[in-house]
PDB file of C-alpha atoms in Angstrom:
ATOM      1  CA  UNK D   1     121.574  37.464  17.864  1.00 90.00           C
ATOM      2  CA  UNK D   2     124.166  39.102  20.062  1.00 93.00           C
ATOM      3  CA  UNK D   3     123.621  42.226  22.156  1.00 94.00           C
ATOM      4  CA  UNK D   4     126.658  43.811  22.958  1.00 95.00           C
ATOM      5  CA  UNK D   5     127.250  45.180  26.545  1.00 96.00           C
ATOM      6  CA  UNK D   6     123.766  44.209  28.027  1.00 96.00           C
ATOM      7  CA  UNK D   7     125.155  44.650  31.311  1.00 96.00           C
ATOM      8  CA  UNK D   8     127.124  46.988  33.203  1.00 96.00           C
ATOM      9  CA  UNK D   9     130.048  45.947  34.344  1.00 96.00           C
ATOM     10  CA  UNK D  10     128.680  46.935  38.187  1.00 96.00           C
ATOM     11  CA  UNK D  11     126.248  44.603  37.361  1.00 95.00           C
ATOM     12  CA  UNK D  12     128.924  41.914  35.961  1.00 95.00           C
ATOM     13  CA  UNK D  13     130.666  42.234  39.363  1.00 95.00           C
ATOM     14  CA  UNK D  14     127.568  41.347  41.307  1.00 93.00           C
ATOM     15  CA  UNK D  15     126.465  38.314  39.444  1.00 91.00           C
ATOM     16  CA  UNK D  16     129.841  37.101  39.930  1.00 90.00           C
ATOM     17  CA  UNK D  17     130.018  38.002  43.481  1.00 88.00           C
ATOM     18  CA  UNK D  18     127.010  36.123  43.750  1.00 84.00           C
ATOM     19  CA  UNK D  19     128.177  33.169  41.727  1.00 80.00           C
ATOM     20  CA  UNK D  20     130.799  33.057  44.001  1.00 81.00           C
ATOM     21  CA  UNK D  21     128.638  33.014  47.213  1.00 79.00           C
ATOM     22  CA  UNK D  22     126.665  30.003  45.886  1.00 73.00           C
ATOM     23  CA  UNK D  23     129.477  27.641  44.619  1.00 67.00           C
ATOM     24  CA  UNK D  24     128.586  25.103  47.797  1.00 68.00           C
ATOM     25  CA  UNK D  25     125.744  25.160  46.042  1.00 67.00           C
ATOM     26  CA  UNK D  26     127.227  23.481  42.371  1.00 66.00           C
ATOM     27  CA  UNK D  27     126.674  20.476  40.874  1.00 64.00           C
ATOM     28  CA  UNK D  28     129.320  18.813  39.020  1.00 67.00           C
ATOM     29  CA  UNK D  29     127.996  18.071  35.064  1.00 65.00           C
ATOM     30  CA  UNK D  30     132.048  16.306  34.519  1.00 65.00           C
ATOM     31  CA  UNK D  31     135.116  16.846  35.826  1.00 63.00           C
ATOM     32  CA  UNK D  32     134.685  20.021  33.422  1.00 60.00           C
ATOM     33  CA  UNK D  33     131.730  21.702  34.387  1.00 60.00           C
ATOM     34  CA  UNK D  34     129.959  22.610  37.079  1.00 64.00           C
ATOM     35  CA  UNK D  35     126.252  24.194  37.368  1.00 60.00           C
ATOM     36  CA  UNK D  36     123.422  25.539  39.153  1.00 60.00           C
ATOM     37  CA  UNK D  37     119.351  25.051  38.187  1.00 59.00           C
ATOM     38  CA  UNK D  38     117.892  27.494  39.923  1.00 56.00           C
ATOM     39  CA  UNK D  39     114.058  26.312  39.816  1.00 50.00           C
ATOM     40  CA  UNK D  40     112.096  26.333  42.787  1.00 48.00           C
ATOM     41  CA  UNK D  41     115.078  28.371  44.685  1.00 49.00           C
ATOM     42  CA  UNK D  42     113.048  31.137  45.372  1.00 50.00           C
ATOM     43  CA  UNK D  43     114.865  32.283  48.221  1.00 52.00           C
ATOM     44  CA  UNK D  44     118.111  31.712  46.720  1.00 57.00           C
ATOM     45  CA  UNK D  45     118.026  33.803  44.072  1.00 66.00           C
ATOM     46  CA  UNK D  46     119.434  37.568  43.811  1.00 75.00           C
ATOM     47  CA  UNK D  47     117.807  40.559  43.491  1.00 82.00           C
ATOM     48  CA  UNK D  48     120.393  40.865  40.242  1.00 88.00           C
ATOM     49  CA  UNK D  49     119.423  38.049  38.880  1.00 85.00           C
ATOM     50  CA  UNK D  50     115.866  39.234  38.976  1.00 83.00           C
ATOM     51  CA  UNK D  51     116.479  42.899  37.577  1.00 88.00           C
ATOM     52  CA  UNK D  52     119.096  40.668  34.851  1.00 92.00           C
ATOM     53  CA  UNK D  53     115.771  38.530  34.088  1.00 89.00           C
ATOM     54  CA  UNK D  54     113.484  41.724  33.694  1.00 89.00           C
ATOM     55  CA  UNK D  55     115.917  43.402  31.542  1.00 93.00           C
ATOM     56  CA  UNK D  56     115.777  40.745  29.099  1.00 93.00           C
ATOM     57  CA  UNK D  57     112.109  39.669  29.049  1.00 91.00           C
ATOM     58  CA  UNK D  58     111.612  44.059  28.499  1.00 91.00           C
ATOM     59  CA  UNK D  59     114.531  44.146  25.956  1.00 91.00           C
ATOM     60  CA  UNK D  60     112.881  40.826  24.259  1.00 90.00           C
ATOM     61  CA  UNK D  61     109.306  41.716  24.380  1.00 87.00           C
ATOM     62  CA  UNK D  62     108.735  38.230  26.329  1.00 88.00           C
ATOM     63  CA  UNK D  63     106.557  39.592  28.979  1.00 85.00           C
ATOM     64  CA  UNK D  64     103.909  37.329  27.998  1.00 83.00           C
ATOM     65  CA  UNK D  65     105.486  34.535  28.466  1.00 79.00           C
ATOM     66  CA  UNK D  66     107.339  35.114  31.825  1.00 73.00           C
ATOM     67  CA  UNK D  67     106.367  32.457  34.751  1.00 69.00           C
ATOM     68  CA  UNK D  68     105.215  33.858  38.020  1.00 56.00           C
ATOM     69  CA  UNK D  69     108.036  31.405  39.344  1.00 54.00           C
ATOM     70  CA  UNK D  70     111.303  34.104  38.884  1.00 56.00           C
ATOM     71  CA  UNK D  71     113.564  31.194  39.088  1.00 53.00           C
ATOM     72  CA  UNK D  72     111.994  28.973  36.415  1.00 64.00           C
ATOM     73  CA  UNK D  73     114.625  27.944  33.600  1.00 76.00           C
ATOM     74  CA  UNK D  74     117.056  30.035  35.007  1.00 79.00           C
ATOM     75  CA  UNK D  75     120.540  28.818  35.924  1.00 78.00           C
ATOM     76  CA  UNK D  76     124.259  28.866  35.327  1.00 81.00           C
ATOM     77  CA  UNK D  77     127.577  26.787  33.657  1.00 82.00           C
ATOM     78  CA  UNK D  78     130.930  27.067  34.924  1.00 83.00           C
ATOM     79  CA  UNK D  79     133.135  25.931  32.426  1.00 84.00           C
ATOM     80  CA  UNK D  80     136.597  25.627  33.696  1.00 83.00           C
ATOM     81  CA  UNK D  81     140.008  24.101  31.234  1.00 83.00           C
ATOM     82  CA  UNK D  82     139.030  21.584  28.254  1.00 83.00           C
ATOM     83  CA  UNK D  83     135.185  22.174  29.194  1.00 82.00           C
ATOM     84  CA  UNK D  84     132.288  22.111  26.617  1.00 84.00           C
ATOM     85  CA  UNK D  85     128.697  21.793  25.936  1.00 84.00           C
ATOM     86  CA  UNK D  86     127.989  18.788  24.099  1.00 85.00           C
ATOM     87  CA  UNK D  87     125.708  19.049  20.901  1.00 90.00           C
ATOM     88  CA  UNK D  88     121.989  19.140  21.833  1.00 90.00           C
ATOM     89  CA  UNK D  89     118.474  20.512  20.949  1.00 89.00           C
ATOM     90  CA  UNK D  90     115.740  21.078  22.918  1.00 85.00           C
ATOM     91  CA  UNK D  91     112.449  19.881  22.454  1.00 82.00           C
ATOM     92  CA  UNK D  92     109.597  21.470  23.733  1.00 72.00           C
ATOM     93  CA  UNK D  93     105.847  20.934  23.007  1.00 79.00           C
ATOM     94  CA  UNK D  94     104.702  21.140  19.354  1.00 86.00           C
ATOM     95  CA  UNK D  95     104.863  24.683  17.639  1.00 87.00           C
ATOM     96  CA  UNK D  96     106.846  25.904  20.655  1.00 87.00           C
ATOM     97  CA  UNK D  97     110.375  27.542  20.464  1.00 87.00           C
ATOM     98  CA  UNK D  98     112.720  27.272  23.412  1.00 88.00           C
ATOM     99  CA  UNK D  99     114.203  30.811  23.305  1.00 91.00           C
ATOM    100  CA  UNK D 100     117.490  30.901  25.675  1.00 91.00           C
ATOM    101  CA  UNK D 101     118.642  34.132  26.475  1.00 94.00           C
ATOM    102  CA  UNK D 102     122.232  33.866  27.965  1.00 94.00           C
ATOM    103  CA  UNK D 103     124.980  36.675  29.335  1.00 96.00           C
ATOM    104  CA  UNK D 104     128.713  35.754  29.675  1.00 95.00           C
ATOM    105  CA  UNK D 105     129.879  36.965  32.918  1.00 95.00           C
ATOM    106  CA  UNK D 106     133.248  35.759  32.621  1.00 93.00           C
ATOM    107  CA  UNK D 107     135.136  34.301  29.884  1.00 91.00           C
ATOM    108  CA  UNK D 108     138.391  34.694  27.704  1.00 89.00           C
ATOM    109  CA  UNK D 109     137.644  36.177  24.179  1.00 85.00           C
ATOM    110  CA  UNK D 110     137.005  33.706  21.681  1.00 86.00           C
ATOM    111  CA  UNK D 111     137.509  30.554  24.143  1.00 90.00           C
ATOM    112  CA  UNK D 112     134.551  28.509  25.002  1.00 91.00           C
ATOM    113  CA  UNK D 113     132.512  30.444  22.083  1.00 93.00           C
ATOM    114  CA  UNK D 114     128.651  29.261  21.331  1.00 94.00           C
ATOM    115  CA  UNK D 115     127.918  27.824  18.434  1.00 95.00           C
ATOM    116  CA  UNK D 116     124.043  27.353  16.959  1.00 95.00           C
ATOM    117  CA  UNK D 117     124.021  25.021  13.916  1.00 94.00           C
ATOM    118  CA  UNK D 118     127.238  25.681  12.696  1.00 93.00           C
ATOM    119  CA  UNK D 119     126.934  29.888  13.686  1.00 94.00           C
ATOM    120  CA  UNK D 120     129.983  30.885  16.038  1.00 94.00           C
ATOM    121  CA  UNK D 121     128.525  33.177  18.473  1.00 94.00           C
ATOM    122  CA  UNK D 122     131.903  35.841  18.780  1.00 95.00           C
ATOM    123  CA  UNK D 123     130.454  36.693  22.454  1.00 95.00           C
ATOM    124  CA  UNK D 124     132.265  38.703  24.682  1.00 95.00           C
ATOM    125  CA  UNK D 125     131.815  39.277  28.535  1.00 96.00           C
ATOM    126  CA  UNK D 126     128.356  41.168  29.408  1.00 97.00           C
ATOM    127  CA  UNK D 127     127.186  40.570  26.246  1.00 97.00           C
ATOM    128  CA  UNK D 128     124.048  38.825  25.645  1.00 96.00           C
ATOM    129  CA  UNK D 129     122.951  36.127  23.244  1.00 95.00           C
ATOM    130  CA  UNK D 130     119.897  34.836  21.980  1.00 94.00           C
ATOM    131  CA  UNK D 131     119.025  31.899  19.919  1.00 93.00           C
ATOM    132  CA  UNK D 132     116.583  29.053  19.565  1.00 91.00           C
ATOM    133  CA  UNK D 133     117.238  26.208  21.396  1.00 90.00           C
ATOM    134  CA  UNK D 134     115.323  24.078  19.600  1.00 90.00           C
ATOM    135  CA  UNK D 135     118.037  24.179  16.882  1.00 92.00           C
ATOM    136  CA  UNK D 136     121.045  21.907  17.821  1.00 93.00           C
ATOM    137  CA  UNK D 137     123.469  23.918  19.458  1.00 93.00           C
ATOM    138  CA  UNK D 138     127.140  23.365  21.458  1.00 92.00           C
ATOM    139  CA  UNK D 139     130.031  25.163  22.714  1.00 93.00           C
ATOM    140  CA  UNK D 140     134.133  25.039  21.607  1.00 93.00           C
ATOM    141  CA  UNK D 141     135.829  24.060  23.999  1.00 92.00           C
ATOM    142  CA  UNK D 142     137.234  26.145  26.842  1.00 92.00           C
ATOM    143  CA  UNK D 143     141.177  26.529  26.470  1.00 93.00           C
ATOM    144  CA  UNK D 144     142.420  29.388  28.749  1.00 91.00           C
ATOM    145  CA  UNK D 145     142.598  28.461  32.218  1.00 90.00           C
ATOM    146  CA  UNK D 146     140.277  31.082  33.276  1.00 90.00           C
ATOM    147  CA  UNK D 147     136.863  29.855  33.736  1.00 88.00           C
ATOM    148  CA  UNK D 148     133.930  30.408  31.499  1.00 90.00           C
ATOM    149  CA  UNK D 149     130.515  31.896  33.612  1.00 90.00           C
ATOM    150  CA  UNK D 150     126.991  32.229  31.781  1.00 91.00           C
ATOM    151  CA  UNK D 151     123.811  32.960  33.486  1.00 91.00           C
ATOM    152  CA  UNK D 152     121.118  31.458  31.093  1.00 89.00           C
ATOM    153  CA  UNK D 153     117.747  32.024  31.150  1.00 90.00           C
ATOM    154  CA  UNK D 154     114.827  30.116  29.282  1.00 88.00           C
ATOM    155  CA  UNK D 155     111.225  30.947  27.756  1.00 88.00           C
ATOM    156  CA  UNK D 156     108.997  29.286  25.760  1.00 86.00           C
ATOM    157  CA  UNK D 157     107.373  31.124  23.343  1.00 89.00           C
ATOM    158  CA  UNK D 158     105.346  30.336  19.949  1.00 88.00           C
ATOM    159  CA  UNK D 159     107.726  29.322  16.880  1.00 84.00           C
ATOM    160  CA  UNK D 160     106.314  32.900  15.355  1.00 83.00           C
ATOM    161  CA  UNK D 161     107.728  35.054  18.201  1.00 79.00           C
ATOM    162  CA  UNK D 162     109.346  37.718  17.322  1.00 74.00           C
ATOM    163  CA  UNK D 163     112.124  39.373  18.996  1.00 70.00           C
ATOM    164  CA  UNK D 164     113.071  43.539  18.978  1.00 60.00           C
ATOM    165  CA  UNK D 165     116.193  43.480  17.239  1.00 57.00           C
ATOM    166  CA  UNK D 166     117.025  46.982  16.856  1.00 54.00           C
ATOM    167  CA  UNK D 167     120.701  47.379  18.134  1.00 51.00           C
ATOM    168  CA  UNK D 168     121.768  43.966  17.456  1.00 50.00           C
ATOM    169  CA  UNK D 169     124.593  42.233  15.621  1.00 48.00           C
TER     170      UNK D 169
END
C-alpha cells in the first residue's frame, strides 16, 4: 500500500536536515549502503521523527502495538550508486506480522524502487509505504547518482491486523 504525500515537504526538509546531522553516526552495510538503528537512542532521536512515528501509528490504527521505547525498530538506509536491498523476509514469532511502514525522503523517481514478492512499489519522495515484512521483499538497484534516503519504521502486529486504507493506492 502506498500513501501518497504523507509528509510535507517542511517536514521532508527536516528529516533530511537531521539525517544529515547524524551521518558520524552511520554504519556502513557495503561499500553501497550506509545505515542507522536507532534502538535504545533515546536521546538521539528528533522530535520529527517522533511526530513522523505518531503520524503513522494514528494513520495505521497501530496504537496498540506501539512500544513505550520511541526509538524501537526505527531507523534509516542510505543507498548511494549501484546500492540495493538484498532479498529477505522477516520472521517474527508465530502468528505475528512484521508490518514496516517506510517514507522516502530522498530518491530519484523510479530508481532504487521497493519491491514485495514480485510487487514494484512506484514510490515517490514523501510518500509512504506499507507492506508485510514477513513476505520476502528487496529493492532495484539504485542507478542515479543521487542517493536514496528512507526512514523505516517497524511494528509487530497479529497476522489479522488490519490497516485504514481509505486514500490509498
Amino acid at each position: 500500500m502506498i500513501i501518497s504525500d504523507f509528509i510535507s515537504s517542511d517536514l521532508q526538509t527536516k528529516l533530511l536536515k537531521w539525517i544529515q546531522d547524524s551521518a558520524d553516526n552511520l554504519i556502513s552495510v557495503d561499500q553501497y549502503r550506509k545505515c542507522l538503528r536507532l534502538n535504545g537512542y533515546q536521546g538521539f532521536i528528533s522530535s520529527d521523527v517522533c511526530e513522523l512515528k505518531n503520524a503513522i501509528i494514528d494513520r495505521m490504527n497501530l496504537k496498540e502495538y506501539e512500544d513505550s521505547d520511541r526509538t524501537k525498530n526505527v531507523f534509516f538506509n542510505c543507498f548511494s550508486q549501484n546500492a540495493q536491498l538484498h532479498r529477505h523476509k522477516h520472521y517474527p514469532v508465530k502468528g505475528l506480522c512484521d508490518l514496516r511502514c517506510n517514507v522516502l525522503l530522498s530518491g530519484d523517481l523510479d530508481d532504487g524502487l521497493p519491491v514485495v514478492e514480485n510487487y514494484v512499489f512506484k514510490v515517490r519522495e514523501r510518500d509512504l509505504w506499507v507492506f508485510n515484512a514477513n513476505l520476502e521483499h528487496w529493492s532495484e538497484p539504485v542507478k542515479s547518482n543521487k542517493n536514496r534516503i528512507a526512514l523505516s519504521f517497524g511494528f509487530l502486529v497479529p497476522e489479522n491486523h488490519r490497516i485504514l486504507t481509505e486514500g490509498t493506492t
